[in-house]
Amino acid sequence: MVIPEVEESKLSEFCHSDGDHDHDKDDNQVHLYFNDNGSTSRSNHIKNHVKWTPLTLSLVEYERGDLLGLFFALSSLAPLVLQTNFIILIIFRRDLLTICFYLGFLLNEPLNMVLKHIFREPRPMRDRNQFGKFGMPSSHAQHSSFFVAFAILFLIVRTPEVNMLEHIGLIGWLFFSAWVVAYGRIYLKYHTRGQVLVGIVVGSIYGGLWFILTQFLLTPLFPSIVSWSISEYLLIRDTTNIKHLFWFEYNNTITYDSLLFNKIQTHEA
């Protein structure tokens, strides 16, 4: 292939425009390209000085070929999965307790951002700055610890009818899931041990405080809230005082189906 000739003055300008090849100065480098006529010109993108920012909502990096790293990378999607499950539950169940739980979960993010700008501690790997400049505390550890703390207190306080073995199994699973998410952030070098530990402490304390707020301040307001016109329009409901909710819904469904079936049979007869 024949390389088109380049004017010596332009080639000299290109070679001396930036002698520093440090990656941190890529935005200042001059990029040339050869057009069809063999001449050189500057890219319009450089003139506009366009900067691209990755959407890190679900962007997780791990070492190629590391299956354990892949497992921890997938576990890092847990907060996103929880967000999706919350939205689905709220749409189909429209229960005030679930809405309050999700509201507390959402408030984790602004709390974490404020703390990161207070501590201003960088991540262990500087090339991970595209995921946020600061890493103290770990957002993933904070979110998962909040969920675990709230869920455990809910199981103990609000579901005493569940037998102890089921409680132990659920609580054990919650602790294990939170540990996987937290340790994965250390393994993938997104956070230091200290950043993850602080995230766990902050999330646990915040989860406990949010449950206390929900249990003793918000829950007594639920009967009034469900009587609002907007709540009736959106079919918002309160299932706080219903024991064995699944059994209650199952019985109501069976009863309704039986009545409907008998009505149809009577009509046909």
Tab-separated table of C-alpha atoms in Angstrom:
chain	number	residue	atom	x	y	z
A	1	MET	CA	0.000	0.000	0.000
A	2	VAL	CA	1.315	3.421	-0.940
A	3	ILE	CA	1.209	6.000	1.817
A	4	PRO	CA	0.257	9.408	0.440
A	5	GLU	CA	2.860	12.122	0.840
A	6	VAL	CA	2.449	14.594	3.625
A	7	GLU	CA	3.664	18.142	3.486
A	8	GLU	CA	6.855	18.416	5.518
A	9	SER	CA	5.671	21.499	7.429
A	10	LYS	CA	2.462	19.771	8.508
A	11	LEU	CA	4.300	16.573	9.460
A	12	SER	CA	6.770	18.594	11.525
A	13	GLU	CA	3.889	20.407	13.185
A	14	PHE	CA	2.286	17.087	14.064
A	15	CYS	CA	5.463	15.553	15.462
A	16	HIS	CA	6.275	18.531	17.656
A	17	SER	CA	2.746	19.472	18.662
A	18	ASP	CA	2.963	17.309	21.772
A	19	GLY	CA	6.046	15.383	22.744
A	20	ASP	CA	4.525	14.012	25.894
A	21	HIS	CA	2.822	10.680	25.295
A	22	ASP	CA	1.356	10.424	28.792
A	23	HIS	CA	-2.176	9.007	28.600
A	24	ASP	CA	-3.418	11.694	30.962
A	25	LYS	CA	-2.766	14.277	28.211
A	26	ASP	CA	-4.568	12.526	25.387
A	27	ASP	CA	-7.102	15.336	25.163
A	28	ASN	CA	-4.301	17.774	24.296
A	29	GLN	CA	-2.691	15.691	21.564
A	30	VAL	CA	-3.173	16.603	17.921
A	31	HIS	CA	-4.600	13.813	15.770
A	32	LEU	CA	-4.147	13.784	12.026
A	33	TYR	CA	-5.579	11.518	9.423
A	34	PHE	CA	-5.018	10.953	5.720
A	35	ASN	CA	-7.921	11.755	3.457
A	36	ASP	CA	-8.589	10.409	0.007
A	37	ASN	CA	-6.564	13.155	-1.668
A	38	GLY	CA	-3.422	12.393	0.289
A	39	SER	CA	-3.555	15.612	2.282
A	40	THR	CA	-3.776	15.975	6.048
A	41	SER	CA	-6.404	17.650	8.177
A	42	ARG	CA	-7.393	17.877	11.812
A	43	SER	CA	-10.337	15.907	13.156
A	44	ASN	CA	-13.469	17.926	13.760
A	45	HIS	CA	-13.887	16.029	17.017
A	46	ILE	CA	-10.668	17.531	18.336
A	47	LYS	CA	-11.832	21.017	17.370
A	48	ASN	CA	-15.041	20.479	19.285
A	49	HIS	CA	-13.060	18.967	22.188
A	50	VAL	CA	-15.694	16.279	22.788
A	51	LYS	CA	-15.306	14.240	25.974
A	52	TRP	CA	-17.051	10.907	26.457
A	53	THR	CA	-18.149	9.619	29.859
A	54	PRO	CA	-19.032	5.939	30.490
A	55	LEU	CA	-22.349	5.044	32.086
A	56	THR	CA	-21.054	3.072	35.086
A	57	LEU	CA	-24.456	1.887	36.290
A	58	SER	CA	-23.710	-1.699	35.266
A	59	LEU	CA	-20.089	-1.400	34.067
A	60	VAL	CA	-17.883	-3.793	36.053
A	61	GLU	CA	-14.354	-4.804	35.082
A	62	TYR	CA	-12.523	-8.006	36.010
A	63	GLU	CA	-9.319	-9.721	34.922
A	64	ARG	CA	-9.819	-11.669	31.710
A	65	GLY	CA	-9.961	-15.403	32.314
A	66	ASP	CA	-10.557	-15.071	36.068
A	67	LEU	CA	-13.742	-17.033	36.780
A	68	LEU	CA	-13.815	-15.958	40.415
A	69	GLY	CA	-13.475	-12.349	39.254
A	70	LEU	CA	-16.391	-12.923	36.875
A	71	PHE	CA	-18.475	-14.246	39.790
A	72	PHE	CA	-17.694	-11.188	41.913
A	73	ALA	CA	-18.340	-8.895	38.937
A	74	LEU	CA	-21.807	-10.423	38.570
A	75	SER	CA	-22.403	-10.046	42.308
A	76	SER	CA	-21.624	-6.328	41.943
A	77	LEU	CA	-24.881	-6.018	40.017
A	78	ALA	CA	-26.825	-6.873	43.197
A	79	PRO	CA	-27.877	-3.257	43.967
A	80	LEU	CA	-29.214	-2.934	40.422
A	81	VAL	CA	-31.111	-6.226	40.772
A	82	LEU	CA	-32.582	-5.044	44.095
A	83	GLN	CA	-33.705	-1.798	42.474
A	84	THR	CA	-35.480	-3.755	39.738
A	85	ASN	CA	-37.165	-6.087	42.244
A	86	PHE	CA	-38.338	-3.146	44.341
A	87	ILE	CA	-39.933	-1.490	41.313
A	88	ILE	CA	-41.667	-4.732	40.291
A	89	LEU	CA	-42.998	-5.301	43.826
A	90	ILE	CA	-44.281	-1.737	44.097
A	91	ILE	CA	-46.023	-1.906	40.717
A	92	PHE	CA	-47.778	-5.221	41.408
A	93	ARG	CA	-48.288	-5.095	45.198
A	94	ARG	CA	-48.446	-1.339	45.967
A	95	ASP	CA	-47.819	-1.933	49.650
A	96	LEU	CA	-46.763	1.021	51.819
A	97	LEU	CA	-44.106	-0.939	53.697
A	98	THR	CA	-42.400	-1.907	50.436
A	99	ILE	CA	-42.549	1.714	49.274
A	100	CYS	CA	-40.927	2.902	52.541
A	101	PHE	CA	-38.260	0.192	52.275
A	102	TYR	CA	-37.437	1.286	48.714
A	103	LEU	CA	-37.380	4.968	49.681
A	104	GLY	CA	-34.767	4.233	52.332
A	105	PHE	CA	-32.778	2.187	49.809
A	106	LEU	CA	-32.803	5.094	47.344
A	107	LEU	CA	-31.594	7.581	49.974
A	108	ASN	CA	-28.421	5.499	50.342
A	109	GLU	CA	-27.005	7.027	47.171
A	110	PRO	CA	-27.068	10.724	48.174
A	111	LEU	CA	-25.824	9.751	51.640
A	112	ASN	CA	-22.921	7.848	50.088
A	113	MET	CA	-22.044	10.742	47.770
A	114	VAL	CA	-21.961	13.192	50.683
A	115	LEU	CA	-19.699	10.898	52.719
A	116	LYS	CA	-17.341	10.347	49.780
A	117	HIS	CA	-16.872	14.085	49.362
A	118	ILE	CA	-16.292	14.433	53.105
A	119	PHE	CA	-13.627	11.692	53.329
A	120	ARG	CA	-12.233	12.316	49.801
A	121	GLU	CA	-10.249	9.077	49.884
A	122	PRO	CA	-9.263	7.809	46.379
A	123	ARG	CA	-9.831	4.319	45.096
A	124	PRO	CA	-6.932	1.828	45.325
A	125	MET	CA	-6.425	1.924	41.523
A	126	ARG	CA	-6.173	5.399	40.014
A	127	ASP	CA	-7.272	4.214	36.569
A	128	ARG	CA	-10.675	3.423	38.107
A	129	ASN	CA	-11.509	7.129	38.393
A	130	GLN	CA	-14.119	6.753	35.661
A	131	PHE	CA	-16.186	4.931	38.298
A	132	GLY	CA	-15.964	7.892	40.664
A	133	LYS	CA	-12.906	9.642	42.005
A	134	PHE	CA	-13.467	8.748	45.663
A	135	GLY	CA	-14.009	5.318	47.203
A	136	MET	CA	-14.740	5.933	50.900
A	137	PRO	CA	-17.201	4.449	51.774
A	138	SER	CA	-18.038	1.676	49.321
A	139	SER	CA	-21.459	2.280	47.800
A	140	HIS	CA	-22.054	-1.413	47.101
A	141	ALA	CA	-21.185	-2.422	50.672
A	142	GLN	CA	-23.405	0.343	52.035
A	143	HIS	CA	-26.417	-0.577	49.881
A	144	SER	CA	-26.199	-4.310	50.582
A	145	SER	CA	-25.671	-3.766	54.340
A	146	PHE	CA	-28.671	-1.431	54.500
A	147	PHE	CA	-30.848	-4.057	52.824
A	148	VAL	CA	-29.610	-6.821	55.141
A	149	ALA	CA	-30.054	-4.756	58.332
A	150	PHE	CA	-33.589	-3.675	57.427
A	151	ALA	CA	-34.605	-7.157	56.253
A	152	ILE	CA	-33.276	-8.896	59.395
A	153	LEU	CA	-35.074	-6.480	61.717
A	154	PHE	CA	-38.237	-6.949	59.664
A	155	LEU	CA	-37.992	-10.742	59.984
A	156	ILE	CA	-37.455	-10.580	63.738
A	157	VAL	CA	-40.023	-7.888	64.597
A	158	ARG	CA	-42.730	-8.268	61.966
A	159	THR	CA	-42.780	-12.023	61.282
A	160	PRO	CA	-42.664	-13.754	64.683
A	161	GLU	CA	-44.955	-16.477	63.344
A	162	VAL	CA	-42.166	-17.794	61.097
A	163	ASN	CA	-40.337	-20.677	62.764
A	164	MET	CA	-36.785	-20.242	64.009
A	165	LEU	CA	-35.171	-22.497	61.394
A	166	GLU	CA	-36.609	-20.421	58.577
A	167	HIS	CA	-35.406	-17.244	60.300
A	168	ILE	CA	-31.904	-18.641	60.692
A	169	GLY	CA	-31.816	-19.783	57.072
A	170	LEU	CA	-33.008	-16.434	55.701
A	171	ILE	CA	-30.679	-14.415	57.929
A	172	GLY	CA	-27.729	-16.633	56.998
A	173	TRP	CA	-28.482	-16.182	53.309
A	174	LEU	CA	-28.718	-12.408	53.729
A	175	PHE	CA	-25.347	-12.247	55.521
A	176	PHE	CA	-23.679	-14.449	52.891
A	177	SER	CA	-25.049	-12.383	50.000
A	178	ALA	CA	-23.867	-9.130	51.588
A	179	TRP	CA	-20.414	-10.632	52.221
A	180	VAL	CA	-20.083	-11.710	48.582
A	181	VAL	CA	-20.931	-8.214	47.327
A	182	ALA	CA	-18.605	-6.504	49.832
A	183	TYR	CA	-15.621	-8.816	49.358
A	184	GLY	CA	-16.038	-8.666	45.593
A	185	ARG	CA	-15.326	-4.930	45.661
A	186	ILE	CA	-11.996	-5.647	47.398
A	187	TYR	CA	-11.136	-8.558	45.110
A	188	LEU	CA	-11.798	-6.485	41.983
A	189	LYS	CA	-9.714	-3.623	43.446
A	190	TYR	CA	-12.505	-1.078	43.369
A	191	HIS	CA	-12.170	-0.405	47.108
A	192	THR	CA	-9.791	-0.954	50.003
A	193	ARG	CA	-10.727	-3.043	53.034
A	194	GLY	CA	-11.243	0.125	55.044
A	195	GLN	CA	-13.597	1.599	52.437
A	196	VAL	CA	-15.678	-1.582	52.398
A	197	LEU	CA	-15.713	-1.828	56.204
A	198	VAL	CA	-16.938	1.753	56.561
A	199	GLY	CA	-19.591	1.071	53.914
A	200	ILE	CA	-20.804	-1.943	55.914
A	201	VAL	CA	-20.949	0.052	59.159
A	202	VAL	CA	-22.737	3.028	57.580
A	203	GLY	CA	-25.235	0.834	55.718
A	204	SER	CA	-26.004	-1.293	58.800
A	205	ILE	CA	-26.542	1.703	61.077
A	206	TYR	CA	-28.630	3.505	58.479
A	207	GLY	CA	-30.701	0.354	57.813
A	208	GLY	CA	-31.422	-0.043	61.522
A	209	LEU	CA	-32.369	3.608	61.949
A	210	TRP	CA	-34.599	3.520	58.873
A	211	PHE	CA	-36.422	0.443	60.170
A	212	ILE	CA	-37.017	2.158	63.536
A	213	LEU	CA	-38.327	5.229	61.700
A	214	THR	CA	-40.608	3.062	59.557
A	215	GLN	CA	-41.837	0.917	62.436
A	216	PHE	CA	-42.585	3.594	65.024
A	217	LEU	CA	-43.198	6.767	63.028
A	218	LEU	CA	-44.420	5.883	59.516
A	219	THR	CA	-46.371	2.663	60.116
A	220	PRO	CA	-48.934	4.323	62.465
A	221	LEU	CA	-49.636	6.759	59.607
A	222	PHE	CA	-50.366	4.005	57.066
A	223	PRO	CA	-54.160	3.778	57.793
A	224	SER	CA	-54.512	7.517	57.167
A	225	ILE	CA	-52.344	7.407	54.048
A	226	VAL	CA	-54.367	4.613	52.398
A	227	SER	CA	-57.547	6.674	52.911
A	228	TRP	CA	-56.241	9.519	50.759
A	229	SER	CA	-57.889	9.953	47.365
A	230	ILE	CA	-54.570	9.596	45.547
A	231	SER	CA	-53.909	6.341	47.423
A	232	GLU	CA	-57.310	4.972	46.444
A	233	TYR	CA	-56.718	5.985	42.839
A	234	LEU	CA	-53.296	4.279	42.785
A	235	LEU	CA	-54.623	1.275	44.772
A	236	ILE	CA	-52.069	1.793	47.541
A	237	ARG	CA	-52.690	-0.605	50.435
A	238	ASP	CA	-51.501	-1.401	53.947
A	239	THR	CA	-50.897	-5.039	54.881
A	240	THR	CA	-49.172	-4.326	58.190
A	241	ASN	CA	-51.791	-5.959	60.414
A	242	ILE	CA	-52.286	-9.054	58.261
A	243	LYS	CA	-50.567	-12.089	59.729
A	244	HIS	CA	-49.408	-14.795	57.337
A	245	LEU	CA	-49.869	-12.550	54.314
A	246	PHE	CA	-49.265	-15.300	51.748
A	247	TRP	CA	-51.796	-17.582	53.434
A	248	PHE	CA	-54.299	-14.704	53.643
A	249	GLU	CA	-53.967	-13.924	49.940
A	250	TYR	CA	-54.141	-17.602	49.029
A	251	ASN	CA	-57.367	-18.126	50.986
A	252	ASN	CA	-58.972	-15.006	49.531
A	253	THR	CA	-58.057	-16.082	46.017
A	254	ILE	CA	-59.438	-19.588	46.509
A	255	THR	CA	-62.642	-18.218	48.065
A	256	TYR	CA	-63.166	-15.744	45.249
A	257	ASP	CA	-62.525	-18.396	42.595
A	258	SER	CA	-65.009	-20.758	44.258
A	259	LEU	CA	-67.723	-18.106	44.439
A	260	LEU	CA	-67.140	-17.143	40.820
A	261	PHE	CA	-67.257	-20.777	39.713
A	262	ASN	CA	-70.519	-21.427	41.608
A	263	LYS	CA	-72.061	-18.307	40.117
A	264	ILE	CA	-71.164	-19.443	36.608
A	265	GLN	CA	-72.521	-22.923	37.258
A	266	THR	CA	-75.803	-21.509	38.629
A	267	HIS	CA	-76.164	-19.212	35.651
A	268	GLU	CA	-75.618	-22.059	33.174
A	269	ALA	CA	-78.123	-24.246	34.975
